[in-house]
Amino acid sequence: MSSSLSNAPLRRLSKQALIEWAGQVVTVGGDAPVRVQSMTNTDTTDAIATAIQIKDLARAGSEIVRITVDTPAAAAAVPAIREQLDKMGVLVPLVGDFHYNGHTLLTDYPECAQALSKYRINPGNVGQGAKRDVQFSQMIELACQYQKPVRIGVNWGSLDQDLLAKLLDENALKSQPLELREVMAEALIQSALQSAQRAEELGLPGHQIILSCKVSAVQDLIAVYRDLAQRCDYPLHLGLTEAGMGSKGIVASTAALSVLLQEGIGDTIRVSLTPEPGAPRENEVIVAQEILQTMGLRNFTPMVIACPGCGRTTSTYFQELAAKIQSYLRHQMPVWKVDHPGVESMNVAVMGCIVNGPGESKHANIGISLPGTGESPAAPVFVDGVKVKTLRGDKIAEEFQVIVDEYVKNTYRVKN
């Protein structure tokens, strides 16, 4: 059975930003769903390789994709990337990630400025001293000119040093000084809020500003965003700035983001995983989706429920079937989400023995309970809580996949 979202976390009310391309609009904030985004790691000057990776990220479910724009050659490649994506029918919005020289690149390459759907500006990296205000203003004025939203993204590792020094000096004069980490957190928040205020003074509408204050430690991220959420109503982008590799990155991101999302904080998320050698970039998209789906905030793809295995399940057959079915469901989603809307809420159970197998299978839309060690070599299949057949033999996986296909076609029909 599809799970109820009645116990889903409440959402903090924020402004709503619109990110557009070719008539397609992705809303961020307000009552819009929490959006999943990602970032390429290709050389942006390689327009074909970058467009292919963006296509793969979008196919995996990334609703916004950010690309590095750090050199004149990269800026010159952006229109070609956009053109290639449009030819492939990939209308995902592109965000330009600018540091140090964004004011120059956006000015010198107007086609790049136009082809991007949003700009990301780091206040700590827009210039030093007197140049900071001038170069920040130049980028905001260009965003106004091209009617592009802006993410003002402050990072722990590239914090505005002048602001931090000022706050440290003020803290040293207090009778009860704050700890260094608390001062740095305040500097992050002030940098974001002051930059947003300046952007509005320059003419950028408040609803076209998104804020982020990224750090790499879970507890620091939670504390910063709790404070930031109380002090503004801009849409907030969540993510650990360097989550890490493998299970560490997944666990850290899940721990931090889940706490904040449960409190209604966060309008768009990115899971910044360090890719393992040879691993697909889309893994960070899948993790972000699974965080939102397991919390009941969104549905992206049918969920596979599978037992962990124990001494009753010495066979690995149920593990192999669960992996095969999960891969198949995700692979089918680009087609199913068009032809069979609602299928993303489907639950499939692949269980390994009689202890919890039949019960879990009954609770799912479709479930199969494979025989454990010493059990009768039969696999009962349940559809919407009712046992419909028992599978036997060496074609169980293929027969079960047919049942899944038939259920999708019969249950999630396109309305005429």
mmCIF file of C-alpha atoms in Angstrom, residues 3 5 7-8 54 64 77 126 133 138 160-161 182 194 227 248 288 299 306 399-400 402 408 411:
data_model
loop_
_atom_site.group_PDB
_atom_site.id
_atom_site.type_symbol
_atom_site.label_atom_id
_atom_site.label_comp_id
_atom_site.label_asym_id
_atom_site.label_seq_id
_atom_site.Cartn_x
_atom_site.Cartn_y
_atom_site.Cartn_z
ATOM 1 C CA SER A 3 2.372 5.255 2.519
ATOM 2 C CA LEU A 5 2.212 11.616 4.109
ATOM 3 C CA ASN A 7 2.946 12.747 9.349
ATOM 4 C CA ALA A 8 5.309 14.579 6.996
ATOM 5 C CA ILE A 54 24.123 16.964 -17.045
ATOM 6 C CA ILE A 64 18.743 21.855 -11.018
ATOM 7 C CA ALA A 77 31.352 26.966 -23.542
ATOM 8 C CA VAL A 126 33.981 38.284 -4.955
ATOM 9 C CA ASP A 133 31.370 45.881 -3.051
ATOM 10 C CA GLN A 138 28.347 44.297 -10.794
ATOM 11 C CA ASP A 160 34.684 36.993 4.293
ATOM 12 C CA GLN A 161 37.844 37.598 6.327
ATOM 13 C CA GLU A 182 30.108 30.549 17.489
ATOM 14 C CA GLN A 194 24.080 41.491 4.547
ATOM 15 C CA ASP A 227 19.599 30.475 13.388
ATOM 16 C CA LYS A 248 30.688 8.587 5.649
ATOM 17 C CA ALA A 288 19.247 13.197 -1.931
ATOM 18 C CA ASN A 299 8.245 10.393 -3.878
ATOM 19 C CA ALA A 306 14.241 -5.844 1.748
ATOM 20 C CA GLU A 399 8.144 -13.998 -13.297
ATOM 21 C CA PHE A 400 8.113 -11.514 -10.419
ATOM 22 C CA VAL A 402 6.382 -9.488 -15.054
ATOM 23 C CA VAL A 408 2.186 -0.704 -12.908
ATOM 24 C CA THR A 411 -2.810 0.495 -11.466
#
